[in-house]
Structure formats: C-alpha cells, structure tokens
Amino acid sequence: MRRRQLFCAAAASMMSPMPAWAGLADTVARIKPAVVLVGTYREADSPRFQLRGTGFLAGTAHQVVTCSHVLPQVDGAVRDKDLAVQILRPGDEWSLVRARLHAVEPRSDLALLSIDGTGGQPLALGDSSQVREGDDLAFMGFPIGNMLGYAHVVHRAMVSSITSALLPSPDAERLKEPAIRALRHGNFPIFQLDGVAYPGNSGGPLFRPDTGEVVGVMNMVFIKGTREAALSQPSGIAYAVPSARLRELMARAK
C-alpha cells in the first residue's frame, strides 16, 4: 500500500502544471486588452485597416510599443501619416484609433507610438537582466492576422540562448542562416527563443507567464528556405529584444 501511495503521488506531481505555467491563463486574461493591432488605415485600401504587426501599451495609457520595422517607411524614414492602432474594448469590440510616431530606435528595432484617446492599462516592464537561459516565458500577438482574423494568440517559449546581437536593417523581419550567424558578432544581448512565431508576431510582448511582466519585444523569426516556409515549415526559432533596450528608449523619449 505504501508503494502504491508513493507511485500515485509521483504521478500526480508529473501531471500537475509546472509552477511557471500555473498562472498563465489568468495572466493572459489580464494583459490581453493591452496587446493591440498595429497597422495603417486608408480609405482607398480594401480592407481599410491593414495589419502590419503587434504592439502593446507600456509606460502610459496613451503609448504603444512595437517594432520599428513593422511601420510603413519611405526612403528609410517612418511615414506615420496613416498609422492606426486597434484596441480591444469591453464586449470584445475592436476600436480603431489614430497613432503617431513618438520615438524610434532602428538599431534596436523598437518604436514608441502615441495614440489618440486612452488605450487602457499599460503592461508592467520586468527586469530583462534577470532572464536566464532555460527560463519559461510566453509571448502574445497576431500571427498571420490577415489570414486568421484578429484574435490574440499566445505561445510558450523557452529562452534557449542569450547572445550578443547586431540587428539587421529595420525592414528585415525575418532572417536566413548567414544573417543568423552574423547576429553573434553584435554588441547587445538578444533572446533566442525555442518557440514558434510567425509574421504578425513582431512587436508583441514577451512576458513572464506567472506575473505578466514584459521582459522583451518579439522582433524576428528564423526562416528555413523561402519566405513562404515561415508558414508551411516554421523553424521554431524566434528572437526578442530585451526590455532593457525599451526602457532606454522610453527614458530618452520623455
């Protein structure tokens, strides 16, 4: 009987959720309203709102964080004339608000947008210096949003490596093998994640599943072969810029 009890206890322990994931569902429900659609709005377009990536409220209720490469650009400069953000309101209704570029850091692939009106409760920024290889994290966004619809999608991710990185040009959303090798000769840390991300995830928050604290911003997906392979044969390798870089940009933008 004693042996049977020990076996049952061990089996129950294996079946119960790991501590890192125990509060994920509650965290997702709490932070989801702060994760927004980033795109453009033009009367002549069909549809009028064109999704370009993900963003999230941080710092204030009027400020959105995203990646600089998801913003429309002309001759290397961001064109914010048609920028727009869609925010999930109570009742699961999307509300479109105009946005303007507030600050940008192409080298870190980060941008801050100012939005009209109040967006909602901003997400808390965590200490990215405390992230370790092997940590279990999660990220949220709108992968392939124009095809799957505008619904928040959550992914699990393990930090497989913290490496020195030199980011490519701001319009490079996805990397091929030679560029991945070049990343290792950069001069600021970047998180390599063991998690499946897709076009549309760029600009989304990388967060701790138990607290919801944002420790990074999703910005790149490693592609095997052609660009279409990102959908049909995802590599399971993604990258995120640590929140420390975001804190620096926000401090300079004040």
mmCIF file of C-alpha atoms in Angstrom:
data_model
loop_
_atom_site.group_PDB
_atom_site.id
_atom_site.type_symbol
_atom_site.label_atom_id
_atom_site.label_comp_id
_atom_site.label_asym_id
_atom_site.label_seq_id
_atom_site.Cartn_x
_atom_site.Cartn_y
_atom_site.Cartn_z
ATOM 1 C CA MET A 1 0.000 0.000 0.000
ATOM 2 C CA ARG A 2 2.852 2.376 0.867
ATOM 3 C CA ARG A 3 4.443 1.749 -2.540
ATOM 4 C CA ARG A 4 1.132 2.397 -4.296
ATOM 5 C CA GLN A 5 0.676 5.711 -2.472
ATOM 6 C CA LEU A 6 4.154 6.864 -3.454
ATOM 7 C CA PHE A 7 3.502 5.978 -7.086
ATOM 8 C CA CYS A 8 0.217 7.884 -7.131
ATOM 9 C CA ALA A 9 1.841 10.925 -5.564
ATOM 10 C CA ALA A 10 4.634 10.891 -8.133
ATOM 11 C CA ALA A 11 2.161 10.520 -10.997
ATOM 12 C CA ALA A 12 0.049 13.413 -9.720
ATOM 13 C CA SER A 13 3.160 15.568 -9.492
ATOM 14 C CA MET A 14 4.069 14.811 -13.105
ATOM 15 C CA MET A 15 0.549 15.602 -14.327
ATOM 16 C CA SER A 16 0.182 18.911 -12.468
ATOM 17 C CA PRO A 17 1.226 22.094 -14.297
ATOM 18 C CA MET A 18 4.746 23.418 -13.809
ATOM 19 C CA PRO A 19 4.863 26.449 -11.485
ATOM 20 C CA ALA A 20 5.884 28.757 -14.341
ATOM 21 C CA TRP A 21 2.715 27.933 -16.251
ATOM 22 C CA ALA A 22 0.281 27.586 -13.349
ATOM 23 C CA GLY A 23 -0.997 31.150 -13.616
ATOM 24 C CA LEU A 24 -0.697 31.613 -17.383
ATOM 25 C CA ALA A 25 -4.442 31.575 -18.106
ATOM 26 C CA ASP A 26 -5.101 34.277 -15.513
ATOM 27 C CA THR A 27 -2.149 36.310 -16.801
ATOM 28 C CA VAL A 28 -3.376 36.102 -20.391
ATOM 29 C CA ALA A 29 -6.862 37.280 -19.431
ATOM 30 C CA ARG A 30 -5.385 40.224 -17.518
ATOM 31 C CA ILE A 31 -2.912 41.512 -20.107
ATOM 32 C CA LYS A 32 -4.808 40.743 -23.330
ATOM 33 C CA PRO A 33 -6.593 44.127 -23.537
ATOM 34 C CA ALA A 34 -3.196 45.873 -23.585
ATOM 35 C CA VAL A 35 -1.956 43.916 -26.633
ATOM 36 C CA VAL A 36 -3.028 45.763 -29.769
ATOM 37 C CA LEU A 37 -3.074 45.605 -33.555
ATOM 38 C CA VAL A 38 -0.661 47.949 -35.337
ATOM 39 C CA GLY A 39 -1.236 48.881 -38.954
ATOM 40 C CA THR A 40 -2.388 51.505 -41.413
ATOM 41 C CA TYR A 41 -5.805 52.925 -42.199
ATOM 42 C CA ARG A 42 -6.554 54.323 -45.641
ATOM 43 C CA GLU A 43 -9.960 54.991 -47.149
ATOM 44 C CA ALA A 44 -8.789 53.645 -50.510
ATOM 45 C CA ASP A 45 -7.497 50.337 -49.148
ATOM 46 C CA SER A 46 -9.545 47.153 -49.004
ATOM 47 C CA PRO A 47 -9.799 46.386 -46.204
ATOM 48 C CA ARG A 48 -9.210 49.912 -44.964
ATOM 49 C CA PHE A 49 -7.189 48.691 -41.971
ATOM 50 C CA GLN A 50 -4.066 46.762 -42.975
ATOM 51 C CA LEU A 51 -2.380 44.833 -40.169
ATOM 52 C CA ARG A 52 1.396 45.218 -40.067
ATOM 53 C CA GLY A 53 2.260 43.781 -36.660
ATOM 54 C CA THR A 54 1.580 43.668 -32.928
ATOM 55 C CA GLY A 55 2.053 46.284 -30.233
ATOM 56 C CA PHE A 56 1.305 46.737 -26.548
ATOM 57 C CA LEU A 57 0.591 49.543 -24.116
ATOM 58 C CA ALA A 58 3.526 50.411 -21.876
ATOM 59 C CA GLY A 59 4.567 53.401 -19.829
ATOM 60 C CA THR A 60 1.250 55.240 -20.171
ATOM 61 C CA ALA A 61 -2.271 54.534 -21.395
ATOM 62 C CA HIS A 62 -1.531 56.650 -24.494
ATOM 63 C CA GLN A 63 1.688 54.923 -25.579
ATOM 64 C CA VAL A 64 2.168 51.808 -27.712
ATOM 65 C CA VAL A 65 5.384 49.820 -28.092
ATOM 66 C CA THR A 66 6.104 47.983 -31.331
ATOM 67 C CA CYS A 67 8.967 47.144 -33.689
ATOM 68 C CA SER A 68 10.230 49.883 -35.973
ATOM 69 C CA HIS A 69 10.313 47.509 -38.951
ATOM 70 C CA VAL A 70 6.531 46.997 -38.892
ATOM 71 C CA LEU A 71 5.916 50.711 -39.520
ATOM 72 C CA PRO A 72 5.471 51.991 -43.088
ATOM 73 C CA GLN A 73 8.644 53.628 -44.375
ATOM 74 C CA VAL A 74 9.615 55.807 -47.304
ATOM 75 C CA ASP A 75 13.305 56.185 -48.204
ATOM 76 C CA GLY A 76 14.292 54.743 -44.835
ATOM 77 C CA ALA A 77 12.144 57.131 -42.795
ATOM 78 C CA VAL A 78 8.959 56.151 -40.955
ATOM 79 C CA ARG A 79 5.805 57.517 -42.613
ATOM 80 C CA ASP A 80 3.255 57.860 -39.846
ATOM 81 C CA LYS A 81 0.524 59.682 -41.774
ATOM 82 C CA ASP A 82 -1.694 56.586 -41.988
ATOM 83 C CA LEU A 83 -0.671 54.837 -38.761
ATOM 84 C CA ALA A 84 -3.503 53.326 -36.763
ATOM 85 C CA VAL A 85 -3.958 51.018 -33.791
ATOM 86 C CA GLN A 86 -6.895 48.784 -32.958
ATOM 87 C CA ILE A 87 -7.634 48.200 -29.271
ATOM 88 C CA LEU A 88 -9.886 45.521 -27.793
ATOM 89 C CA ARG A 89 -12.624 47.200 -25.759
ATOM 90 C CA PRO A 90 -15.079 45.641 -23.273
ATOM 91 C CA GLY A 91 -17.507 43.392 -25.101
ATOM 92 C CA ASP A 92 -14.700 42.123 -27.363
ATOM 93 C CA GLU A 93 -15.166 45.004 -29.798
ATOM 94 C CA TRP A 94 -12.196 46.389 -31.728
ATOM 95 C CA SER A 95 -11.825 50.167 -31.642
ATOM 96 C CA LEU A 96 -9.616 51.972 -34.176
ATOM 97 C CA VAL A 97 -7.573 54.981 -33.051
ATOM 98 C CA ARG A 98 -5.071 57.084 -34.934
ATOM 99 C CA ALA A 99 -1.388 56.823 -33.966
ATOM 100 C CA ARG A 100 1.712 58.979 -34.403
ATOM 101 C CA LEU A 101 5.386 58.143 -34.132
ATOM 102 C CA HIS A 102 6.755 59.367 -30.814
ATOM 103 C CA ALA A 103 10.256 57.858 -30.788
ATOM 104 C CA VAL A 104 12.181 55.248 -32.729
ATOM 105 C CA GLU A 105 15.413 53.305 -32.297
ATOM 106 C CA PRO A 106 16.141 51.438 -35.574
ATOM 107 C CA ARG A 107 19.250 49.787 -34.181
ATOM 108 C CA SER A 108 17.172 48.032 -31.508
ATOM 109 C CA ASP A 109 14.190 47.704 -33.876
ATOM 110 C CA LEU A 110 11.922 49.479 -31.373
ATOM 111 C CA ALA A 111 9.372 52.266 -31.728
ATOM 112 C CA LEU A 112 7.022 54.199 -29.463
ATOM 113 C CA LEU A 113 3.675 55.406 -30.784
ATOM 114 C CA SER A 114 1.332 57.987 -29.295
ATOM 115 C CA ILE A 115 -2.355 57.211 -29.718
ATOM 116 C CA ASP A 116 -5.473 59.340 -29.587
ATOM 117 C CA GLY A 117 -7.596 58.802 -26.508
ATOM 118 C CA THR A 118 -6.951 56.292 -23.748
ATOM 119 C CA GLY A 119 -5.787 52.829 -24.643
ATOM 120 C CA GLY A 120 -6.156 51.109 -21.294
ATOM 121 C CA GLN A 121 -3.969 49.664 -18.552
ATOM 122 C CA PRO A 122 -0.300 49.570 -19.671
ATOM 123 C CA LEU A 123 1.761 46.445 -19.119
ATOM 124 C CA ALA A 124 4.468 46.394 -16.469
ATOM 125 C CA LEU A 125 8.063 46.138 -17.644
ATOM 126 C CA GLY A 126 10.166 43.497 -15.927
ATOM 127 C CA ASP A 127 13.930 43.311 -15.428
ATOM 128 C CA SER A 128 15.324 41.594 -18.514
ATOM 129 C CA SER A 129 18.730 41.248 -16.853
ATOM 130 C CA GLN A 130 17.174 38.588 -14.607
ATOM 131 C CA VAL A 131 16.153 36.400 -17.575
ATOM 132 C CA ARG A 132 18.236 33.242 -17.767
ATOM 133 C CA GLU A 133 18.768 30.597 -20.396
ATOM 134 C CA GLY A 134 16.225 27.869 -19.714
ATOM 135 C CA ASP A 135 13.548 30.262 -18.419
ATOM 136 C CA ASP A 136 9.972 29.532 -19.482
ATOM 137 C CA LEU A 137 8.307 32.597 -20.987
ATOM 138 C CA ALA A 138 5.318 33.349 -23.204
ATOM 139 C CA PHE A 139 4.505 35.800 -25.968
ATOM 140 C CA MET A 140 1.302 37.154 -27.449
ATOM 141 C CA GLY A 141 0.387 38.626 -30.809
ATOM 142 C CA PHE A 142 -1.499 38.248 -34.049
ATOM 143 C CA PRO A 143 0.338 35.677 -36.177
ATOM 144 C CA ILE A 144 -0.760 35.747 -39.807
ATOM 145 C CA GLY A 145 -3.514 38.080 -38.640
ATOM 146 C CA ASN A 146 -4.798 38.970 -42.089
ATOM 147 C CA MET A 147 -5.460 35.272 -42.728
ATOM 148 C CA LEU A 148 -6.598 34.021 -39.315
ATOM 149 C CA GLY A 149 -8.525 37.072 -38.166
ATOM 150 C CA TYR A 150 -7.860 39.488 -35.357
ATOM 151 C CA ALA A 151 -7.671 37.193 -32.353
ATOM 152 C CA HIS A 152 -4.982 37.219 -29.673
ATOM 153 C CA VAL A 153 -2.755 34.153 -29.861
ATOM 154 C CA VAL A 154 -0.479 33.016 -27.015
ATOM 155 C CA HIS A 155 2.683 30.935 -27.451
ATOM 156 C CA ARG A 156 5.005 29.320 -24.968
ATOM 157 C CA ALA A 157 8.731 29.878 -25.381
ATOM 158 C CA MET A 158 11.874 28.768 -23.617
ATOM 159 C CA VAL A 159 14.936 31.004 -23.628
ATOM 160 C CA SER A 160 17.382 28.790 -25.497
ATOM 161 C CA SER A 161 20.192 31.334 -25.702
ATOM 162 C CA ILE A 162 21.141 34.854 -24.673
ATOM 163 C CA THR A 163 23.571 36.018 -27.283
ATOM 164 C CA SER A 164 25.239 39.223 -28.424
ATOM 165 C CA ALA A 165 23.360 40.549 -31.419
ATOM 166 C CA LEU A 166 23.737 43.112 -34.154
ATOM 167 C CA LEU A 167 20.314 43.624 -35.661
ATOM 168 C CA PRO A 168 19.898 43.967 -39.426
ATOM 169 C CA SER A 169 18.245 46.880 -41.200
ATOM 170 C CA PRO A 170 14.850 47.904 -39.726
ATOM 171 C CA ASP A 171 12.853 46.348 -42.568
ATOM 172 C CA ALA A 172 14.336 42.881 -42.034
ATOM 173 C CA GLU A 173 11.617 40.994 -40.202
ATOM 174 C CA ARG A 174 12.965 37.548 -40.904
ATOM 175 C CA LEU A 175 16.480 36.175 -41.060
ATOM 176 C CA LYS A 176 18.190 33.495 -43.073
ATOM 177 C CA GLU A 177 21.129 31.396 -41.945
ATOM 178 C CA PRO A 178 24.001 33.776 -42.902
ATOM 179 C CA ALA A 179 22.314 36.649 -41.066
ATOM 180 C CA ILE A 180 21.753 34.480 -38.003
ATOM 181 C CA ARG A 181 25.484 33.761 -37.855
ATOM 182 C CA ALA A 182 26.204 37.491 -38.158
ATOM 183 C CA LEU A 183 23.999 38.205 -35.141
ATOM 184 C CA ARG A 184 26.549 36.612 -32.854
ATOM 185 C CA HIS A 185 29.040 39.391 -33.543
ATOM 186 C CA GLY A 186 26.886 42.225 -32.253
ATOM 187 C CA ASN A 187 27.199 44.229 -29.082
ATOM 188 C CA PHE A 188 23.980 43.950 -27.073
ATOM 189 C CA PRO A 189 22.138 40.893 -25.768
ATOM 190 C CA ILE A 190 19.179 39.409 -27.554
ATOM 191 C CA PHE A 191 16.972 36.481 -26.530
ATOM 192 C CA GLN A 192 16.863 33.448 -28.790
ATOM 193 C CA LEU A 193 13.640 31.557 -28.127
ATOM 194 C CA ASP A 194 12.577 27.983 -28.622
ATOM 195 C CA GLY A 195 9.059 28.897 -29.746
ATOM 196 C CA VAL A 196 7.056 29.068 -32.955
ATOM 197 C CA ALA A 197 6.395 32.623 -34.156
ATOM 198 C CA TYR A 198 5.003 33.878 -37.446
ATOM 199 C CA PRO A 199 4.726 37.125 -39.412
ATOM 200 C CA GLY A 200 2.419 39.314 -37.344
ATOM 201 C CA ASN A 201 4.051 38.468 -34.011
ATOM 202 C CA SER A 202 6.629 41.243 -34.425
ATOM 203 C CA GLY A 203 6.192 43.927 -31.774
ATOM 204 C CA GLY A 204 4.343 41.668 -29.339
ATOM 205 C CA PRO A 205 5.297 41.333 -25.666
ATOM 206 C CA LEU A 206 7.486 38.541 -24.349
ATOM 207 C CA PHE A 207 6.344 38.112 -20.768
ATOM 208 C CA ARG A 208 6.638 36.022 -17.628
ATOM 209 C CA PRO A 209 3.678 33.614 -17.509
ATOM 210 C CA ASP A 210 3.101 33.998 -13.775
ATOM 211 C CA THR A 211 3.275 37.793 -13.433
ATOM 212 C CA GLY A 212 2.740 39.185 -16.935
ATOM 213 C CA GLU A 213 5.832 41.387 -16.650
ATOM 214 C CA VAL A 214 7.232 42.179 -20.087
ATOM 215 C CA VAL A 215 10.885 41.198 -20.448
ATOM 216 C CA GLY A 216 11.228 41.513 -24.214
ATOM 217 C CA VAL A 217 9.724 42.577 -27.535
ATOM 218 C CA MET A 218 9.300 39.968 -30.281
ATOM 219 C CA ASN A 219 11.041 41.023 -33.462
ATOM 220 C CA MET A 220 12.458 38.250 -35.655
ATOM 221 C CA VAL A 221 11.723 34.773 -36.947
ATOM 222 C CA PHE A 222 14.354 32.448 -38.374
ATOM 223 C CA ILE A 223 13.255 31.111 -41.771
ATOM 224 C CA LYS A 224 14.432 27.899 -43.368
ATOM 225 C CA GLY A 225 14.445 28.305 -47.151
ATOM 226 C CA THR A 226 11.920 30.610 -48.811
ATOM 227 C CA ARG A 227 9.747 33.245 -47.154
ATOM 228 C CA GLU A 228 6.692 31.028 -47.587
ATOM 229 C CA ALA A 229 8.392 28.442 -45.374
ATOM 230 C CA ALA A 230 7.630 30.650 -42.366
ATOM 231 C CA LEU A 231 4.055 29.429 -42.674
ATOM 232 C CA SER A 232 4.429 25.881 -44.012
ATOM 233 C CA GLN A 233 7.635 24.877 -42.204
ATOM 234 C CA PRO A 234 8.189 27.120 -39.162
ATOM 235 C CA SER A 235 11.665 26.797 -37.709
ATOM 236 C CA GLY A 236 10.641 27.113 -34.067
ATOM 237 C CA ILE A 237 13.372 29.739 -33.577
ATOM 238 C CA ALA A 238 12.460 33.325 -32.769
ATOM 239 C CA TYR A 239 14.179 36.355 -31.302
ATOM 240 C CA ALA A 240 13.208 39.126 -28.898
ATOM 241 C CA VAL A 241 14.827 42.410 -27.879
ATOM 242 C CA PRO A 242 15.250 42.620 -24.066
ATOM 243 C CA SER A 243 13.074 45.132 -22.225
ATOM 244 C CA ALA A 244 16.208 46.931 -21.030
ATOM 245 C CA ARG A 245 16.539 48.395 -24.540
ATOM 246 C CA LEU A 246 12.918 49.537 -24.370
ATOM 247 C CA ARG A 247 13.483 51.207 -21.007
ATOM 248 C CA GLU A 248 16.391 53.164 -22.515
ATOM 249 C CA LEU A 249 14.261 54.349 -25.437
ATOM 250 C CA MET A 250 11.393 55.363 -23.134
ATOM 251 C CA ALA A 251 13.794 57.307 -20.880
ATOM 252 C CA ARG A 252 15.232 59.219 -23.856
ATOM 253 C CA ALA A 253 11.752 59.932 -25.236
ATOM 254 C CA LYS A 254 10.458 61.641 -22.085
#
